[in-house]
Each structure stands twice: as C-alpha cells, then as structure tokens.
Amino acid sequence: MSRTRIVKGNITKITGGNYRVYSKDNIVNSGSKVIQKGKSDGVSYGTPGSPPPSPVIAKCLVFFRPTNAWEGEFGFDWVRVNDSHLAVDNRYNGIIGSYGSVYASESGAVFTPSPADYRSILNQYNNFGTYKGQYYVPNMTILSGDTAILDAVVHIEEKADSMQYIYNTDVFELTILKQFTVAVGINHDDSCIRIKCKKIFNSAESIRVMATKNGQTSKVGEIRVLPNNNVKNIDILMIPVSVEKMNATGAVKGNEKVLTRNAMKQSYLNANISEKTSPTVVGGFFFNLFFTTTDPSGNVVMDLSRWRSIHSALESAFFDNPANSIYRNHYRVYMMPNSLSLNGVAEGIGNTKVVAAFGNRNDSSTAHELMHAMGLYHTFDNDSQFTFEYRKTDNIMDYTHQIRKKRFSTNKFQWKILNRSVS
Ligand SMILES: [Zn+2]
C-alpha cells in the first residue's frame, strides 16, 4: 500500500519526544536543499535502530472459495492452493510453466514447471501482508442482479474478539448463511456467505473481513470485485447443419446454452444466443469428397483431416441464402452431426466468428471453441499468456472433460483478452 500526500504549503511536525522514521527500503529526500541541524549534538550517522513491533493482531485468516456447486455463473479467479471442495483444484505452484517441442495433448509431451512464471501469475492478484505471509486476493466478476454463494476456509491460530464483513452496502447485499467457525485450526465453512450485486458500479469494490483483537482491527480476508459497468453484448447464432450423405442434422446439446452464457458472463460479456430453426443443408460431390468419411463400423461421419477448410464450406452454404446476411456480425456456431472424434473446431485463434461444433461434443465444447475464436489459446498451450499443465484445471480452455471432470472457469488474464474493458 502506498500513500501520497500533496500539500501546497509547508508541513511542520512538532513532537515533545523523539521523532523517528523507519523504512524497509530507502528514505529519499529531494528539494532545492536538504538542511539538517542538531541543536546540541550536531548531526550524526550510524547504524539505525529497529522499528517498534507491530501492534498485536488476531492470528486468523479467511479465504473465500466457490462452492462445489459452482459452474461459472460468476467469475472467480484465485491463486489455487487445493483447499476448496471443487472437483479439480490443483495448487498453481507447480502446474504453471511450459511444454517442450511435443504439444501438451500429444503423447510424449514434457511439462516443466516454472517458479518464475508462478511468481508472474501472482501479479494478477492484489495482496497484503498477514502473520502467515502474503494473502493473494481473489478476483471476482458479477453482474448487477446476480448472486454468488461462497465457501470460506477459515484459519484460526488465535481467536479474534470479533470478525465482521466490511463492504459497500450501496453495491452489495451480503447474507451471512453461516457464522465463521472459530475453533483453532483450519475450518471449512461451506456456503457461508451470499453476495448479491445490487447495481452497476464503475470502480473495483472490496469485500473485506476485519478481525478485532485487543482493540486492534486488521484485515484478515478479502475479495476484489471488478467493475461491471462495461458489459459487452455479443450475438451468437446456433446453426443446425444437415449433411445429406449422413442423413443427419446437428442440434443443440442439453446444457450448452447455459454453460456458454455463464462462461461469457465471467468476462462481463452478455451472450444473446439464438438458434436457426431451419437447417443449412450441405452435400453434393465436393462436400462429400472432402468432408465425409466412414467410422470403423461403417457409419458415415464428418472427416477431420480437412477441418481447416470446413469453415469456408459451411459459410458459403449458409450465406448462399441472402436472408442470412443479417447474421454477418453474429458468432456463428455450425452444429454438425458426429465426427470421428473431434468435439469442435474454431476457424482460428481470434479474428474469426466461425466455429464448427460436432455431434459428439460435450456441453462445454461450444464455449471452448467460441473462446478460441475470440482469442484464447488452450491453457496448456505455450502461446497462452500463462501455460498450465494439461488437464490440471477446470478452465474452459483445458481438456479436463476428457478425464470426466467439468470445465467451466476462466481466469482474469483471459477475461481481459475476451473483453478489453475488464480491468
Ligand atoms: Zn481447443
């Protein structure tokens, strides 16, 4: 924390006893002249004394975590230390680094953790000093009108006389669902607080827990909520595609619209998802030659070997109908029948609005592919701003679904790529 005081005139401090200044770093003066006068003994230099000890504060800390029911309905990004009840919650220290020349999802890929990259991701979080070292403050995003329920992991070494939430009551409504457990040790208070965001706000807000002990109050827990005043609207069109040779048409998956909407909300994107009722029909000699094949059982499926050109084939079939020109600014999700094994594929990383989603995708695939189109790399890609070990996160841009775990979260560094107004 730093403090700057600007005074146009002079500052005079008068003390009856000694006047001491302590600094962990340099003490710097600048002015037209530095004048020091010792009235009776002159000016002396030597080894400085030690600063007095800090006042006694309660030895307790409160760490907020999403509940195990969280599926990304609000954004929550923290330095993971494997203390939540989420299905996938690996400690960041050790899973941030880089891969060698073999791509992370290929066999033989070698991951090397990087302590420097781990330290670098810590800069994504505000922090403050505690009796147990630095506390890294989670970043949260929540839209006006939305509600979040959180767990707390409460560390008690010395019980405080009291603990209380401090927050802006104009912006938030907090409901304490469960008081903190104050037994000495580490306590997991599940679903202990409900946070409702009451309005649009334009600068970051803090929800803090303050503990008081022997008349001294100190901060023991915090959440930083990023301003939600720049919600961007995006239009997404789901387009069923009928492949003649397969006699099959793609369709919306059970929960994919909800998951996609949630995933976008984390970056303060309001996804307006609509669906074309009449399918776009593809077929003919050219399409069949390039884009269909048979699986081992003899069923006709989409061929993956030429997926790099499938987007332009779908786009030209869709925009052959002049009435569809109204969808030029929509993100276009072409819902295809089954492929051999691929879930979906975006036309590129950033600078495209076109995504192909195959029948064998899962509910989170469409958000994943859309986020590729909007500029995100896989979290395990060396080109990602931070590279995480493969299948070690519940991030939408990971492949954790392949080990039957849900993926639904995003991190602050991704929020800023998806929506530049997130700060
Ligand atoms: Zn991908």
PDB file of N, CA and C in Angstrom, residues 235-284:
ATOM      1  N   ASP A 235     -23.638 -11.434 -29.922  1.00  0.00           N
ATOM      2  CA  ASP A 235     -24.711 -12.250 -30.507  1.00  0.00           C
ATOM      3  C   ASP A 235     -24.127 -13.555 -31.019  1.00  0.00           C
ATOM      4  N   ILE A 236     -24.746 -14.643 -30.605  1.00  0.00           N
ATOM      5  CA  ILE A 236     -24.297 -15.971 -31.039  1.00  0.00           C
ATOM      6  C   ILE A 236     -25.467 -16.660 -31.735  1.00  0.00           C
ATOM      7  N   LEU A 237     -25.216 -17.148 -32.925  1.00  0.00           N
ATOM      8  CA  LEU A 237     -26.265 -17.868 -33.661  1.00  0.00           C
ATOM      9  C   LEU A 237     -25.874 -19.339 -33.770  1.00  0.00           C
ATOM     10  N   MET A 238     -26.755 -20.196 -33.294  1.00  0.00           N
ATOM     11  CA  MET A 238     -26.544 -21.647 -33.405  1.00  0.00           C
ATOM     12  C   MET A 238     -27.231 -22.100 -34.703  1.00  0.00           C
ATOM     13  N   ILE A 239     -26.469 -22.688 -35.586  1.00  0.00           N
ATOM     14  CA  ILE A 239     -26.996 -23.051 -36.908  1.00  0.00           C
ATOM     15  C   ILE A 239     -26.962 -24.573 -37.081  1.00  0.00           C
ATOM     16  N   PRO A 240     -28.127 -25.226 -37.128  1.00  0.00           N
ATOM     17  CA  PRO A 240     -28.112 -26.669 -37.389  1.00  0.00           C
ATOM     18  C   PRO A 240     -27.674 -26.939 -38.832  1.00  0.00           C
ATOM     19  N   VAL A 241     -26.806 -27.919 -38.979  1.00  0.00           N
ATOM     20  CA  VAL A 241     -26.315 -28.268 -40.309  1.00  0.00           C
ATOM     21  C   VAL A 241     -26.741 -29.696 -40.624  1.00  0.00           C
ATOM     22  N   SER A 242     -27.340 -29.851 -41.788  1.00  0.00           N
ATOM     23  CA  SER A 242     -27.805 -31.155 -42.241  1.00  0.00           C
ATOM     24  C   SER A 242     -26.827 -31.657 -43.303  1.00  0.00           C
ATOM     25  N   VAL A 243     -26.241 -32.817 -43.040  1.00  0.00           N
ATOM     26  CA  VAL A 243     -25.295 -33.384 -44.008  1.00  0.00           C
ATOM     27  C   VAL A 243     -26.015 -34.489 -44.775  1.00  0.00           C
ATOM     28  N   GLU A 244     -26.247 -34.228 -46.067  1.00  0.00           N
ATOM     29  CA  GLU A 244     -27.097 -35.132 -46.876  1.00  0.00           C
ATOM     30  C   GLU A 244     -26.627 -36.575 -46.837  1.00  0.00           C
ATOM     31  N   LYS A 245     -25.334 -36.769 -47.046  1.00  0.00           N
ATOM     32  CA  LYS A 245     -24.817 -38.137 -47.150  1.00  0.00           C
ATOM     33  C   LYS A 245     -24.971 -38.902 -45.823  1.00  0.00           C
ATOM     34  N   MET A 246     -25.012 -38.147 -44.715  1.00  0.00           N
ATOM     35  CA  MET A 246     -25.152 -38.792 -43.406  1.00  0.00           C
ATOM     36  C   MET A 246     -26.610 -38.929 -43.012  1.00  0.00           C
ATOM     37  N   ASN A 247     -27.465 -38.170 -43.727  1.00  0.00           N
ATOM     38  CA  ASN A 247     -28.882 -38.138 -43.374  1.00  0.00           C
ATOM     39  C   ASN A 247     -29.042 -37.763 -41.893  1.00  0.00           C
ATOM     40  N   ALA A 248     -28.231 -36.795 -41.449  1.00  0.00           N
ATOM     41  CA  ALA A 248     -28.234 -36.397 -40.040  1.00  0.00           C
ATOM     42  C   ALA A 248     -28.061 -34.883 -39.930  1.00  0.00           C
ATOM     43  N   THR A 249     -28.609 -34.336 -38.863  1.00  0.00           N
ATOM     44  CA  THR A 249     -28.566 -32.889 -38.634  1.00  0.00           C
ATOM     45  C   THR A 249     -28.058 -32.619 -37.226  1.00  0.00           C
ATOM     46  N   GLY A 250     -27.186 -31.654 -37.081  1.00  0.00           N
ATOM     47  CA  GLY A 250     -26.693 -31.284 -35.752  1.00  0.00           C
ATOM     48  C   GLY A 250     -27.764 -30.557 -34.950  1.00  0.00           C
ATOM     49  N   ALA A 251     -27.646 -30.597 -33.631  1.00  0.00           N
ATOM     50  CA  ALA A 251     -28.628 -29.940 -32.760  1.00  0.00           C
ATOM     51  C   ALA A 251     -27.936 -29.428 -31.504  1.00  0.00           C
ATOM     52  N   VAL A 252     -28.683 -28.582 -30.770  1.00  0.00           N
ATOM     53  CA  VAL A 252     -28.167 -28.030 -29.519  1.00  0.00           C
ATOM     54  C   VAL A 252     -28.022 -29.147 -28.486  1.00  0.00           C
ATOM     55  N   LYS A 253     -26.937 -29.085 -27.692  1.00  0.00           N
ATOM     56  CA  LYS A 253     -26.716 -30.052 -26.607  1.00  0.00           C
ATOM     57  C   LYS A 253     -27.449 -29.585 -25.353  1.00  0.00           C
ATOM     58  N   GLY A 254     -27.786 -30.522 -24.481  1.00  0.00           N
ATOM     59  CA  GLY A 254     -28.565 -30.239 -23.282  1.00  0.00           C
ATOM     60  C   GLY A 254     -28.297 -28.915 -22.594  1.00  0.00           C
ATOM     61  N   ASN A 255     -27.100 -28.757 -22.050  1.00  0.00           N
ATOM     62  CA  ASN A 255     -26.854 -27.616 -21.177  1.00  0.00           C
ATOM     63  C   ASN A 255     -25.925 -26.595 -21.814  1.00  0.00           C
ATOM     64  N   GLU A 256     -25.677 -26.718 -23.120  1.00  0.00           N
ATOM     65  CA  GLU A 256     -24.588 -25.911 -23.679  1.00  0.00           C
ATOM     66  C   GLU A 256     -24.901 -24.417 -23.741  1.00  0.00           C
ATOM     67  N   LYS A 257     -26.187 -24.074 -23.922  1.00  0.00           N
ATOM     68  CA  LYS A 257     -26.507 -22.630 -23.971  1.00  0.00           C
ATOM     69  C   LYS A 257     -26.245 -21.992 -22.615  1.00  0.00           C
ATOM     70  N   VAL A 258     -26.672 -22.668 -21.546  1.00  0.00           N
ATOM     71  CA  VAL A 258     -26.478 -22.132 -20.188  1.00  0.00           C
ATOM     72  C   VAL A 258     -24.990 -22.008 -19.883  1.00  0.00           C
ATOM     73  N   LEU A 259     -24.240 -23.074 -20.200  1.00  0.00           N
ATOM     74  CA  LEU A 259     -22.798 -23.045 -19.921  1.00  0.00           C
ATOM     75  C   LEU A 259     -22.092 -21.962 -20.731  1.00  0.00           C
ATOM     76  N   THR A 260     -22.512 -21.791 -21.961  1.00  0.00           N
ATOM     77  CA  THR A 260     -21.895 -20.768 -22.806  1.00  0.00           C
ATOM     78  C   THR A 260     -22.198 -19.379 -22.251  1.00  0.00           C
ATOM     79  N   ARG A 261     -23.443 -19.161 -21.858  1.00  0.00           N
ATOM     80  CA  ARG A 261     -23.828 -17.856 -21.303  1.00  0.00           C
ATOM     81  C   ARG A 261     -23.044 -17.573 -20.016  1.00  0.00           C
ATOM     82  N   ASN A 262     -22.965 -18.570 -19.127  1.00  0.00           N
ATOM     83  CA  ASN A 262     -22.188 -18.412 -17.888  1.00  0.00           C
ATOM     84  C   ASN A 262     -20.729 -18.098 -18.186  1.00  0.00           C
ATOM     85  N   ALA A 263     -20.169 -18.877 -19.103  1.00  0.00           N
ATOM     86  CA  ALA A 263     -18.739 -18.728 -19.405  1.00  0.00           C
ATOM     87  C   ALA A 263     -18.445 -17.303 -19.871  1.00  0.00           C
ATOM     88  N   MET A 264     -19.339 -16.744 -20.672  1.00  0.00           N
ATOM     89  CA  MET A 264     -19.130 -15.388 -21.206  1.00  0.00           C
ATOM     90  C   MET A 264     -19.335 -14.337 -20.114  1.00  0.00           C
ATOM     91  N   LYS A 265     -20.284 -14.600 -19.226  1.00  0.00           N
ATOM     92  CA  LYS A 265     -20.563 -13.650 -18.138  1.00  0.00           C
ATOM     93  C   LYS A 265     -19.323 -13.374 -17.293  1.00  0.00           C
ATOM     94  N   GLN A 266     -18.485 -14.382 -17.125  1.00  0.00           N
ATOM     95  CA  GLN A 266     -17.292 -14.222 -16.295  1.00  0.00           C
ATOM     96  C   GLN A 266     -16.403 -13.095 -16.816  1.00  0.00           C
ATOM     97  N   SER A 267     -16.463 -12.855 -18.127  1.00  0.00           N
ATOM     98  CA  SER A 267     -15.688 -11.762 -18.737  1.00  0.00           C
ATOM     99  C   SER A 267     -16.562 -10.531 -18.979  1.00  0.00           C
ATOM    100  N   TYR A 268     -17.676 -10.463 -18.303  1.00  0.00           N
ATOM    101  CA  TYR A 268     -18.626  -9.370 -18.496  1.00  0.00           C
ATOM    102  C   TYR A 268     -19.064  -9.250 -19.961  1.00  0.00           C
ATOM    103  N   LEU A 269     -19.349 -10.413 -20.553  1.00  0.00           N
ATOM    104  CA  LEU A 269     -19.933 -10.463 -21.891  1.00  0.00           C
ATOM    105  C   LEU A 269     -21.351 -10.996 -21.742  1.00  0.00           C
ATOM    106  N   ASN A 270     -22.285 -10.285 -22.318  1.00  0.00           N
ATOM    107  CA  ASN A 270     -23.674 -10.725 -22.262  1.00  0.00           C
ATOM    108  C   ASN A 270     -23.999 -11.431 -23.569  1.00  0.00           C
ATOM    109  N   ALA A 271     -24.075 -12.771 -23.523  1.00  0.00           N
ATOM    110  CA  ALA A 271     -24.278 -13.547 -24.748  1.00  0.00           C
ATOM    111  C   ALA A 271     -25.761 -13.698 -25.039  1.00  0.00           C
ATOM    112  N   ASN A 272     -26.141 -13.171 -26.187  1.00  0.00           N
ATOM    113  CA  ASN A 272     -27.509 -13.338 -26.663  1.00  0.00           C
ATOM    114  C   ASN A 272     -27.473 -14.495 -27.667  1.00  0.00           C
ATOM    115  N   ILE A 273     -27.968 -15.666 -27.223  1.00  0.00           N
ATOM    116  CA  ILE A 273     -27.839 -16.873 -28.046  1.00  0.00           C
ATOM    117  C   ILE A 273     -29.164 -17.177 -28.731  1.00  0.00           C
ATOM    118  N   SER A 274     -29.151 -17.177 -30.052  1.00  0.00           N
ATOM    119  CA  SER A 274     -30.366 -17.549 -30.770  1.00  0.00           C
ATOM    120  C   SER A 274     -30.065 -18.769 -31.635  1.00  0.00           C
ATOM    121  N   GLU A 275     -31.141 -19.334 -32.148  1.00  0.00           N
ATOM    122  CA  GLU A 275     -30.992 -20.603 -32.849  1.00  0.00           C
ATOM    123  C   GLU A 275     -31.782 -20.562 -34.135  1.00  0.00           C
ATOM    124  N   LYS A 276     -31.143 -20.956 -35.213  1.00  0.00           N
ATOM    125  CA  LYS A 276     -31.833 -21.068 -36.502  1.00  0.00           C
ATOM    126  C   LYS A 276     -32.723 -22.311 -36.449  1.00  0.00           C
ATOM    127  N   THR A 277     -33.956 -22.190 -36.897  1.00  0.00           N
ATOM    128  CA  THR A 277     -34.813 -23.378 -36.863  1.00  0.00           C
ATOM    129  C   THR A 277     -34.598 -24.253 -38.092  1.00  0.00           C
ATOM    130  N   SER A 278     -34.457 -23.619 -39.274  1.00  0.00           N
ATOM    131  CA  SER A 278     -34.271 -24.448 -40.479  1.00  0.00           C
ATOM    132  C   SER A 278     -32.780 -24.700 -40.685  1.00  0.00           C
ATOM    133  N   PRO A 279     -32.442 -25.960 -40.938  1.00  0.00           N
ATOM    134  CA  PRO A 279     -31.015 -26.290 -41.076  1.00  0.00           C
ATOM    135  C   PRO A 279     -30.410 -25.778 -42.386  1.00  0.00           C
ATOM    136  N   THR A 280     -29.106 -25.574 -42.332  1.00  0.00           N
ATOM    137  CA  THR A 280     -28.339 -25.328 -43.550  1.00  0.00           C
ATOM    138  C   THR A 280     -27.938 -26.701 -44.087  1.00  0.00           C
ATOM    139  N   VAL A 281     -28.296 -26.940 -45.337  1.00  0.00           N
ATOM    140  CA  VAL A 281     -28.049 -28.275 -45.900  1.00  0.00           C
ATOM    141  C   VAL A 281     -26.742 -28.259 -46.689  1.00  0.00           C
ATOM    142  N   VAL A 282     -25.884 -29.222 -46.375  1.00  0.00           N
ATOM    143  CA  VAL A 282     -24.646 -29.348 -47.146  1.00  0.00           C
ATOM    144  C   VAL A 282     -24.576 -30.760 -47.728  1.00  0.00           C
ATOM    145  N   GLY A 283     -23.941 -30.861 -48.870  1.00  0.00           N
ATOM    146  CA  GLY A 283     -23.814 -32.158 -49.524  1.00  0.00           C
ATOM    147  C   GLY A 283     -23.238 -31.931 -50.906  1.00  0.00           C
ATOM    148  N   GLY A 284     -23.562 -32.800 -51.772  1.00  0.00           N
ATOM    149  CA  GLY A 284     -23.030 -32.655 -53.122  1.00  0.00           C
ATOM    150  C   GLY A 284     -21.644 -33.274 -53.214  1.00  0.00           C
TER     151      GLY A 284
END
